Amino acid sequence: MRADTALPPVVILCRPQIGENAGSAARAMLNFGLTELRLVAPEFGWPNAKAVAAASGASAVMNAVRIARDLPAALDDIHHLYALTARRRELLKPVLAPGEAAARAVELAGQGRRVGFLFGAERTGLTNDEAALADALVTIPTNPAFSSLNLAQSVLVMAYEWGVRRWTSKTSPPLPKPASKAEVQGLIDHLLAELDAIDFFRATDRRVSLSLMIAQMIERRAMTPAEVDLMRGIIRDLAGGRRARRDQA
Amino acid sequence: MRADTALPPVVILCRPQIGENAGSAARAMLNFGLTELRLVAPEFGWPNAKAVAAASGASAVMNAVRIARDLPAALDDIHHLYALTARRRELLKPVLAPGEAAARAVELAGQGRRVGFLFGAERTGLTNDEAALADALVTIPTNPAFSSLNLAQSVLVMAYEWGVRRWTSKTSPPLPKPASKAEVQGLIDHLLAELDAIDFFRATDRRVSLSLMIAQMIERRAMTPAEVDLMRGIIRDLAGGRRARRDQA
């Protein structure tokens, strides 16, 4: 079974307190192809107008939301559970990064397993008893000096990591073919000939060093600040001739 | 220079329309250690009460927000720019996943480079001219049937990918420093001004397409055969003026 035919993971919000967050979570989920949202004993009513507004049209998720009276009821068909938790806990569980958990989830889903991502209440997070039901904990690495991801943002990160593995195709458009060496050399020769014609280099030793710089710049295709200055000097001198001509006209 | 002592990337919001999104972006950024936010010609006033509320205490970011009148002004010290764009574009740029862009950004920051992540306006995204200033495009892989990440969510994904790598980067030997975006933009502006003066483009629609091609060519720093031909045409026309002058003398 391939990941794209397997059932995607379920998102479970445990005792969520703010309706809007359930809607934002639904929107975040659907962006990455997650469609099953379960709410365990929500503190708000359902259906919920603020949730619908925040879902921004993610009706495929919103219409299928399942309300469960407690966490075990929400987990009835789940084989593998990953619990998102910001705090370091005393539980003897592996702690994974979101990307690691998503990689395992994709693999397990490909084997026909049902995977759940579990998120705690906005203010208090998961209790130890709730997190104990998980196979592993997942911690989003954040700035130790400022950790304030909200519930929907945490769902977004987890859904994104799933989506990266679900939607990333190796179909980056082909980059244009670079010029051949002969074409590039032709450009360099052309430019040097024109520059010689207006005596841009003024002295033989300047020509040696500057023509090497020009050739390298064009050949290597990455410009340093000095190279930009040089290019501008070239244009100025070339255009200076044009300007002088216009003044004479 | 280690990544944790290097300057983290700058987040640039181009013509943002909703103050709240700037605040949410600031909050998302600081969660992953990004502190520099620049707003290009925002459609809302600044300081902005709704932005402050949405920032949820991310004052380290909010107090340092810089307002720029246009995009080049916001890029003056940026060496490498990654443009977040949902749409497939006709630009000849590499398209990276957020994780790939973040990996490059960590490496470049470790070499003392300043990296920018560029985000377009909420409703319209980046224009081609804006995206043309980037070294690469970044596309967040989403569900083709439902792609509605908002601006702050996109910033969150990019900041998250930076944060994931922030603590685990390896050092690699420094490459020569490239020209800053301001220097490169100066070169492009200079060239276009000189070309306008000699009526190189001849028609408005030719100027639109060719000036984008020129900007991309100089910005992307790799030339295609067609671009070599164009460059030769430019030099020929510029030098033609000089030659005519010499013939008159």
Coordinates of C-alpha atoms in Angstrom, one line a residue:
Chain A
M1 CA 0.0 0.0 0.0
R2 CA 1.4 3.4 -1.0
A3 CA 1.2 6.4 1.2
D4 CA -1.0 8.2 -1.2
T5 CA -3.6 5.5 -1.1
A6 CA -3.5 4.8 2.6
L7 CA -5.7 6.6 5.1
P8 CA -4.0 9.7 6.4
P9 CA -3.5 10.3 10.1
V10 CA -6.3 11.5 12.4
V11 CA -5.9 14.7 14.4
I12 CA -7.3 14.5 17.9
L13 CA -7.8 17.7 20.0
C14 CA -8.1 16.8 23.6
R15 CA -10.5 19.0 25.6
P16 CA -10.1 22.0 23.3
Q17 CA -11.2 25.3 24.8
I18 CA -11.6 27.7 21.9
G19 CA -13.9 26.9 18.9
E20 CA -11.9 29.1 16.6
N21 CA -8.9 26.9 17.1
A22 CA -10.7 23.8 16.0
G23 CA -11.6 25.7 12.7
S24 CA -8.0 26.9 12.2
A25 CA -6.8 23.4 12.8
A26 CA -9.2 22.0 10.2
R27 CA -8.0 24.6 7.7
A28 CA -4.3 23.8 8.4
M29 CA -5.0 20.1 8.2
L30 CA -6.8 20.2 4.8
N31 CA -3.9 22.2 3.3
F32 CA -1.8 19.2 3.8
G33 CA -4.4 16.5 3.0
L34 CA -5.5 15.6 6.5
T35 CA -9.2 15.3 6.7
E36 CA -10.1 13.5 10.0
L37 CA -10.5 15.7 13.0
R38 CA -11.8 14.5 16.4
L39 CA -12.6 16.6 19.4
V40 CA -12.5 15.0 22.8
A41 CA -15.0 16.7 25.3
P42 CA -14.7 20.2 23.7
E43 CA -15.5 23.1 26.1
F44 CA -17.4 24.8 23.3
G45 CA -20.6 23.8 21.5
W46 CA -20.6 21.9 18.2
P47 CA -21.4 22.9 15.4
N48 CA -19.6 26.1 16.2
A49 CA -19.9 29.4 14.1
K50 CA -16.5 30.7 15.1
A51 CA -14.9 27.4 14.1
V52 CA -16.7 27.5 10.7
A53 CA -15.4 31.0 10.1
A54 CA -11.8 30.1 11.0
A55 CA -12.0 27.0 8.8
S56 CA -12.1 29.2 5.7
G57 CA -14.0 26.7 3.6
A58 CA -12.3 23.5 4.8
S59 CA -15.7 21.9 4.8
A60 CA -14.4 18.4 3.9
V61 CA -12.8 18.4 7.4
M62 CA -15.5 20.3 9.3
N63 CA -18.4 18.1 8.0
A64 CA -16.6 15.0 9.2
V65 CA -15.6 16.1 12.7
R66 CA -16.3 13.5 15.3
I67 CA -17.0 14.4 18.9
A68 CA -15.8 11.9 21.5
R69 CA -16.8 11.9 25.2
D70 CA -13.3 10.9 26.3
L71 CA -9.9 10.2 24.9
P72 CA -10.1 6.3 24.7
A73 CA -13.4 6.7 22.8
A74 CA -11.6 8.9 20.2
L75 CA -8.8 6.3 19.8
D76 CA -10.9 3.3 19.1
D77 CA -9.5 2.6 15.6
I78 CA -6.0 4.2 16.1
H79 CA -3.0 1.9 16.0
H80 CA -0.2 4.3 16.6
L81 CA -0.5 7.6 18.6
Y82 CA 1.9 10.5 18.7
A83 CA 1.3 13.1 21.4
L84 CA 2.4 16.7 20.8
T85 CA 3.8 18.1 23.9
A86 CA 5.9 21.2 24.6
R87 CA 7.0 20.3 28.1
R88 CA 9.6 17.7 29.0
R89 CA 7.8 15.0 30.8
E90 CA 8.7 12.2 33.2
L91 CA 7.2 9.6 30.9
L92 CA 9.4 6.9 29.6
K93 CA 8.6 7.5 25.9
P94 CA 10.7 8.3 22.9
V95 CA 10.7 12.0 22.1
L96 CA 10.6 12.7 18.3
A97 CA 10.9 15.8 16.2
P98 CA 7.8 16.5 14.1
G99 CA 9.6 15.3 10.9
E100 CA 10.6 12.0 12.5
A101 CA 7.0 11.4 13.6
A102 CA 5.6 12.3 10.2
A103 CA 8.1 9.9 8.5
R104 CA 7.0 7.1 10.8
A105 CA 3.3 8.0 10.2
V106 CA 3.8 7.8 6.5
E107 CA 5.4 4.5 6.8
L108 CA 2.8 3.1 9.1
A109 CA -0.1 4.5 7.0
G110 CA 1.5 2.7 4.0
Q111 CA 1.2 -0.5 6.0
G112 CA -2.5 0.1 6.5
R113 CA -2.2 1.3 10.1
R114 CA -4.3 4.2 11.5
V115 CA -2.1 6.9 13.0
G116 CA -3.2 9.6 15.3
F117 CA -1.7 13.0 16.3
L118 CA -2.8 14.0 19.7
F119 CA -2.9 17.6 21.0
G120 CA -3.8 18.9 24.5
A121 CA -5.9 21.7 25.8
E122 CA -4.8 25.3 24.9
R123 CA -3.9 26.4 28.4
T124 CA -2.8 23.2 30.1
G125 CA -1.7 20.8 27.4
L126 CA -2.0 17.1 27.8
T127 CA -2.1 15.5 31.3
N128 CA 0.4 12.7 32.0
D129 CA -2.5 10.2 31.8
E130 CA -3.4 11.4 28.4
A131 CA 0.2 11.5 27.1
A132 CA 0.7 8.0 28.5
L133 CA -1.6 6.6 25.8
A134 CA 0.9 7.7 23.1
D135 CA 3.6 5.5 21.5
A136 CA 5.9 8.5 21.4
L137 CA 6.0 12.2 22.3
V138 CA 6.5 14.8 19.6
T139 CA 8.2 18.1 20.6
I140 CA 8.3 21.0 18.1
P141 CA 11.8 22.6 18.5
T142 CA 11.2 26.2 19.5
N143 CA 13.2 29.2 20.8
P144 CA 13.7 28.5 24.5
A145 CA 13.3 32.3 25.1
F146 CA 9.9 32.5 23.4
S147 CA 7.7 29.4 23.1
S148 CA 4.1 30.4 22.3
L149 CA 2.9 28.3 19.4
N150 CA -0.9 28.1 19.7
L151 CA -2.9 25.0 19.2
A152 CA -3.7 25.6 15.5
Q153 CA 0.0 26.4 14.8
S154 CA 1.1 23.2 16.4
V155 CA -1.4 21.3 14.3
L156 CA -0.1 23.2 11.2
V157 CA 3.5 22.1 11.8
M158 CA 2.5 18.5 12.3
A159 CA 0.2 18.5 9.2
Y160 CA 2.9 20.3 7.2
E161 CA 5.5 17.6 8.0
W162 CA 3.0 15.0 6.9
G163 CA 2.2 17.0 3.8
V164 CA 5.9 17.4 2.9
R165 CA 6.2 13.6 2.7
R166 CA 2.8 13.2 1.0
W167 CA 2.8 16.0 -1.6
T168 CA 6.4 16.6 -2.4
S169 CA 6.9 15.5 -5.9
K170 CA 10.2 15.4 -7.7
T171 CA 8.8 17.5 -10.5
S172 CA 10.8 20.7 -10.1
P173 CA 10.8 22.3 -13.6
P174 CA 14.0 21.7 -15.5
L175 CA 16.4 24.6 -15.2
P176 CA 17.3 26.2 -18.5
K177 CA 20.4 24.8 -20.2
P178 CA 23.4 27.0 -19.5
A179 CA 25.3 28.6 -22.4
S180 CA 28.0 26.4 -23.9
K181 CA 31.6 27.2 -23.2
A182 CA 32.0 28.4 -26.8
E183 CA 29.0 30.8 -26.5
V184 CA 30.4 32.2 -23.2
Q185 CA 33.8 32.6 -24.7
G186 CA 32.2 34.4 -27.7
L187 CA 30.6 36.8 -25.2
I188 CA 33.9 37.4 -23.5
D189 CA 35.7 38.0 -26.8
H190 CA 33.0 40.3 -28.0
L191 CA 33.1 42.4 -24.9
L192 CA 36.9 42.6 -24.8
A193 CA 37.0 43.6 -28.4
E194 CA 34.5 46.4 -27.8
L195 CA 36.4 47.5 -24.7
D196 CA 39.7 47.5 -26.6
A197 CA 38.1 49.7 -29.3
I198 CA 37.3 52.4 -26.7
D199 CA 40.6 51.9 -24.9
F200 CA 38.8 50.9 -21.7
F201 CA 41.9 49.3 -20.2
R202 CA 44.3 52.2 -20.9
A203 CA 47.4 50.1 -20.0
T204 CA 48.6 46.6 -20.8
D205 CA 48.9 45.5 -17.2
R206 CA 45.4 46.7 -16.4
R207 CA 44.2 44.8 -19.5
V208 CA 45.8 41.6 -18.3
S209 CA 44.3 41.8 -14.8
L210 CA 40.9 43.3 -15.7
S211 CA 40.3 41.0 -18.7
L212 CA 41.0 38.0 -16.5
M213 CA 38.5 39.4 -14.0
I214 CA 35.9 39.9 -16.7
A215 CA 36.4 36.4 -18.1
Q216 CA 36.1 34.9 -14.6
M217 CA 33.0 36.9 -13.7
I218 CA 31.2 35.9 -16.9
E219 CA 32.4 32.3 -16.7
R220 CA 31.8 31.7 -13.0
R221 CA 28.4 33.4 -13.2
A222 CA 28.5 34.9 -9.6
M223 CA 29.4 38.5 -9.0
T224 CA 31.3 40.0 -6.2
P225 CA 30.9 43.7 -5.2
A226 CA 34.1 44.6 -7.0
E227 CA 32.8 42.8 -10.1
V228 CA 29.6 44.9 -10.0
D229 CA 31.7 48.0 -9.8
L230 CA 33.7 46.9 -12.8
M231 CA 30.6 46.0 -14.8
R232 CA 29.2 49.5 -14.1
G233 CA 32.5 51.1 -15.2
I234 CA 32.2 49.1 -18.5
I235 CA 28.7 50.3 -19.1
R236 CA 29.5 53.8 -18.1
D237 CA 32.4 54.0 -20.6
L238 CA 30.4 52.4 -23.4
A239 CA 27.4 54.6 -22.7
G240 CA 29.6 57.6 -22.3
G241 CA 30.4 57.3 -26.0
R242 CA 26.8 57.2 -26.8
R243 CA 26.0 60.2 -24.6
A244 CA 28.8 62.3 -26.1
R245 CA 27.4 61.5 -29.6
R246 CA 23.9 62.6 -28.5
D247 CA 25.3 65.8 -27.2
Q248 CA 27.0 66.5 -30.5
A249 CA 23.9 65.8 -32.5
Chain B
M1 CA 31.2 31.4 12.3
R2 CA 28.6 29.1 13.8
A3 CA 25.0 29.2 12.8
D4 CA 24.0 30.1 16.3
T5 CA 26.2 33.2 16.3
A6 CA 25.4 34.2 12.7
L7 CA 22.6 36.6 12.0
P8 CA 19.4 34.7 11.3
P9 CA 17.4 35.3 8.1
V10 CA 15.3 38.4 7.7
V11 CA 11.5 38.0 6.9
I12 CA 10.3 40.5 4.3
L13 CA 6.5 41.0 3.8
C14 CA 5.9 42.7 0.5
R15 CA 2.9 45.1 0.5
P16 CA 1.1 43.3 3.3
Q17 CA -2.6 44.2 3.6
I18 CA -3.7 43.1 7.1
G19 CA -1.9 44.4 10.2
E20 CA -2.9 41.3 12.2
N21 CA -0.9 39.1 9.8
A22 CA 2.3 41.1 10.5
G23 CA 1.8 40.5 14.2
S24 CA 1.1 36.8 13.7
A25 CA 4.2 36.5 11.5
A26 CA 6.2 38.2 14.2
R27 CA 5.0 35.7 16.8
A28 CA 5.6 32.7 14.5
M29 CA 9.1 34.0 13.7
L30 CA 10.2 34.5 17.3
N31 CA 9.1 31.0 18.2
F32 CA 11.9 29.7 16.0
G33 CA 14.4 32.4 16.7
L34 CA 13.9 34.8 13.8
T35 CA 13.8 38.4 15.0
E36 CA 14.1 40.7 11.9
L37 CA 10.9 41.6 10.2
R38 CA 10.6 44.2 7.4
L39 CA 7.4 45.5 5.8
V40 CA 7.5 46.8 2.3
A41 CA 4.9 49.6 1.7
P42 CA 2.3 48.1 4.1
E43 CA -1.3 49.0 3.4
F44 CA -1.9 49.5 7.1
G45 CA -0.5 52.1 9.5
W46 CA 2.5 51.3 11.8
P47 CA 2.7 51.0 14.7
N48 CA -0.5 48.9 14.5
A49 CA -2.7 47.9 17.5
K50 CA -4.1 44.7 15.8
A51 CA -0.5 43.6 14.9
V52 CA 0.6 44.1 18.5
A53 CA -2.4 42.0 19.8
A54 CA -1.6 39.2 17.3
A55 CA 2.1 39.3 18.1
S56 CA 1.2 37.9 21.6
G57 CA 4.2 39.4 23.3
A58 CA 6.8 38.9 20.5
S59 CA 8.1 42.4 21.3
A60 CA 11.7 41.6 20.4
V61 CA 10.5 41.3 16.8
M62 CA 7.8 44.0 16.9
N63 CA 10.1 46.7 18.3
A64 CA 12.6 46.1 15.6
V65 CA 10.3 46.1 12.6
R66 CA 11.6 48.1 9.7
I67 CA 9.3 49.8 7.2
A68 CA 10.7 50.1 3.6
R69 CA 9.2 52.2 0.8
D70 CA 9.9 49.6 -1.8
L71 CA 11.4 46.1 -2.2
P72 CA 14.9 47.1 -3.2
A73 CA 15.2 49.4 -0.1
A74 CA 14.2 46.4 2.1
L75 CA 16.9 44.2 0.5
D76 CA 19.9 46.6 0.8
D77 CA 22.0 44.3 3.0
I78 CA 20.5 40.9 1.8
H79 CA 22.9 38.6 -0.1
H80 CA 20.6 35.7 -0.8
L81 CA 16.8 35.9 -1.2
Y82 CA 14.2 33.1 -1.2
A83 CA 10.7 34.0 -2.4
L84 CA 7.8 32.1 -1.1
T85 CA 5.3 31.6 -4.0
A86 CA 2.3 29.2 -4.3
R87 CA 1.9 29.7 -8.1
R88 CA 4.0 28.0 -10.7
R89 CA 5.7 30.9 -12.5
E90 CA 7.4 31.3 -15.8
L91 CA 10.6 32.5 -14.0
L92 CA 13.8 30.6 -14.7
K93 CA 14.6 29.9 -11.1
P94 CA 15.1 26.8 -9.0
V95 CA 12.1 25.8 -7.0
L96 CA 12.9 24.6 -3.5
A97 CA 10.9 23.0 -0.7
P98 CA 10.9 25.0 2.5
G99 CA 13.3 22.5 4.1
E100 CA 15.8 22.8 1.3
A101 CA 15.7 26.6 1.5
A102 CA 16.1 26.5 5.2
A103 CA 19.1 24.2 4.9
R104 CA 20.8 26.6 2.4
A105 CA 19.9 29.6 4.6
V106 CA 21.5 28.0 7.7
E107 CA 24.7 27.2 5.7
L108 CA 24.8 30.7 4.2
A109 CA 24.2 32.4 7.5
G110 CA 27.0 30.4 8.9
Q111 CA 29.3 32.0 6.3
G112 CA 28.2 35.4 7.4
R113 CA 25.7 36.0 4.7
R114 CA 22.4 37.8 5.2
V115 CA 19.5 35.7 3.9
G116 CA 16.0 37.0 3.3
F117 CA 12.7 35.1 3.1
L118 CA 10.3 37.1 0.9
F119 CA 6.5 36.8 1.1
G120 CA 3.9 38.5 -1.2
A121 CA 0.7 40.4 -0.5
E122 CA -2.2 38.3 1.0
R123 CA -4.5 38.4 -2.0
T124 CA -2.1 38.7 -4.9
G125 CA 1.2 37.2 -3.9
L126 CA 4.4 38.4 -5.4
T127 CA 4.6 40.0 -8.8
N128 CA 7.0 38.5 -11.4
D129 CA 9.2 41.6 -11.0
E130 CA 9.4 41.0 -7.2
A131 CA 10.0 37.3 -7.5
A132 CA 12.7 38.0 -10.1
L133 CA 14.9 39.5 -7.4
A134 CA 15.1 36.1 -5.6
D135 CA 17.8 33.5 -6.0
A136 CA 15.2 30.8 -5.8
L137 CA 11.5 30.2 -5.3
V138 CA 10.2 28.3 -2.4
T139 CA 6.9 26.4 -2.6
I140 CA 5.2 24.9 0.4
P141 CA 3.9 21.5 -0.8
T142 CA 0.1 21.6 -0.2
N143 CA -3.0 19.6 -1.1
P144 CA -3.8 20.6 -4.7
A145 CA -7.5 20.4 -3.9
F146 CA -7.3 22.9 -1.0
S147 CA -4.4 25.4 -0.8
S148 CA -5.3 28.2 1.5
L149 CA -2.4 28.8 3.8
N150 CA -2.5 32.4 5.0
L151 CA 0.5 34.7 5.1
A152 CA 1.3 34.1 8.8
Q153 CA 1.0 30.3 8.3
S154 CA 3.5 30.5 5.4
V155 CA 5.9 32.5 7.6
L156 CA 5.4 29.9 10.3
V157 CA 6.3 27.0 8.0
M158 CA 9.5 28.8 6.8
A159 CA 10.5 29.9 10.3
Y160 CA 9.8 26.4 11.6
E161 CA 12.1 24.9 9.0
W162 CA 14.8 27.3 10.0
G163 CA 14.3 26.5 13.6
V164 CA 14.6 22.8 13.0
R165 CA 18.0 23.3 11.6
R166 CA 19.2 26.1 13.8
W167 CA 20.7 24.0 16.5
T168 CA 22.2 21.3 14.4
S169 CA 24.0 23.1 11.5
K170 CA 27.5 22.2 10.5
T171 CA 30.1 24.6 9.4
S172 CA 31.5 24.7 5.9
P173 CA 34.3 26.7 4.4
P174 CA 33.3 30.3 3.4
L175 CA 32.7 31.1 -0.3
P176 CA 33.6 34.5 -1.7
K177 CA 30.9 37.0 -0.6
P178 CA 28.5 37.8 -3.5
A179 CA 27.2 41.2 -4.3
S180 CA 24.4 42.4 -2.0
K181 CA 20.9 42.7 -3.5
A182 CA 21.3 46.5 -3.4
E183 CA 24.4 46.3 -5.5
V184 CA 22.9 43.9 -8.0
Q185 CA 19.8 46.0 -8.2
G186 CA 21.9 49.1 -8.8
L187 CA 23.6 47.3 -11.7
I188 CA 20.2 46.3 -13.1
D189 CA 18.8 49.9 -12.7
H190 CA 21.9 51.3 -14.3
L191 CA 21.8 49.1 -17.3
L192 CA 18.0 49.6 -17.8
A193 CA 18.5 53.4 -17.6
E194 CA 21.2 53.3 -20.2
L195 CA 19.2 51.1 -22.4
D196 CA 16.1 53.3 -22.1
A197 CA 18.3 56.3 -23.1
I198 CA 19.2 54.6 -26.4
D199 CA 15.6 53.3 -27.0
F200 CA 17.0 49.7 -26.9
F201 CA 13.6 48.2 -26.2
R202 CA 11.7 50.1 -28.9
A203 CA 8.2 49.1 -27.6
T204 CA 6.6 48.9 -24.2
D205 CA 5.8 45.2 -24.3
R206 CA 9.3 44.4 -25.4
R207 CA 10.6 46.4 -22.4
V208 CA 8.4 44.5 -20.0
S209 CA 9.6 41.1 -21.2
L210 CA 13.2 41.9 -21.9
S211 CA 13.8 43.9 -18.7
L212 CA 12.5 40.9 -16.7
M213 CA 14.9 38.7 -18.6
I214 CA 17.8 41.1 -17.9
A215 CA 16.9 41.3 -14.2
Q216 CA 16.6 37.5 -14.0
M217 CA 19.8 36.9 -15.9
I218 CA 21.9 39.2 -13.7
E219 CA 20.2 38.1 -10.5
R220 CA 20.3 34.4 -11.2
R221 CA 23.9 34.5 -12.3
A222 CA 23.7 31.8 -14.9
M223 CA 23.3 32.5 -18.6
T224 CA 21.3 30.7 -21.2
P225 CA 22.2 30.9 -24.9
A226 CA 19.3 33.3 -25.5
E227 CA 20.6 35.4 -22.7
V228 CA 24.0 35.5 -24.2
D229 CA 22.5 36.7 -27.5
L230 CA 20.6 39.4 -25.6
M231 CA 23.7 40.5 -23.8
R232 CA 25.5 40.7 -27.1
G233 CA 22.6 42.8 -28.5
I234 CA 22.9 45.2 -25.6
I235 CA 26.6 45.6 -26.0
R236 CA 26.2 46.0 -29.8
D237 CA 23.7 48.8 -29.4
L238 CA 25.6 50.6 -26.7
A239 CA 28.8 50.3 -28.6
G240 CA 27.0 51.3 -31.8
G241 CA 26.5 54.7 -30.3
R242 CA 30.1 54.9 -29.5
R243 CA 31.2 53.8 -32.9
A244 CA 28.9 56.3 -34.7
R245 CA 30.5 59.0 -32.5
R246 CA 34.0 58.0 -33.5
D247 CA 33.0 58.0 -37.2
Q248 CA 31.8 61.5 -36.8
A249 CA 35.0 62.7 -35.1

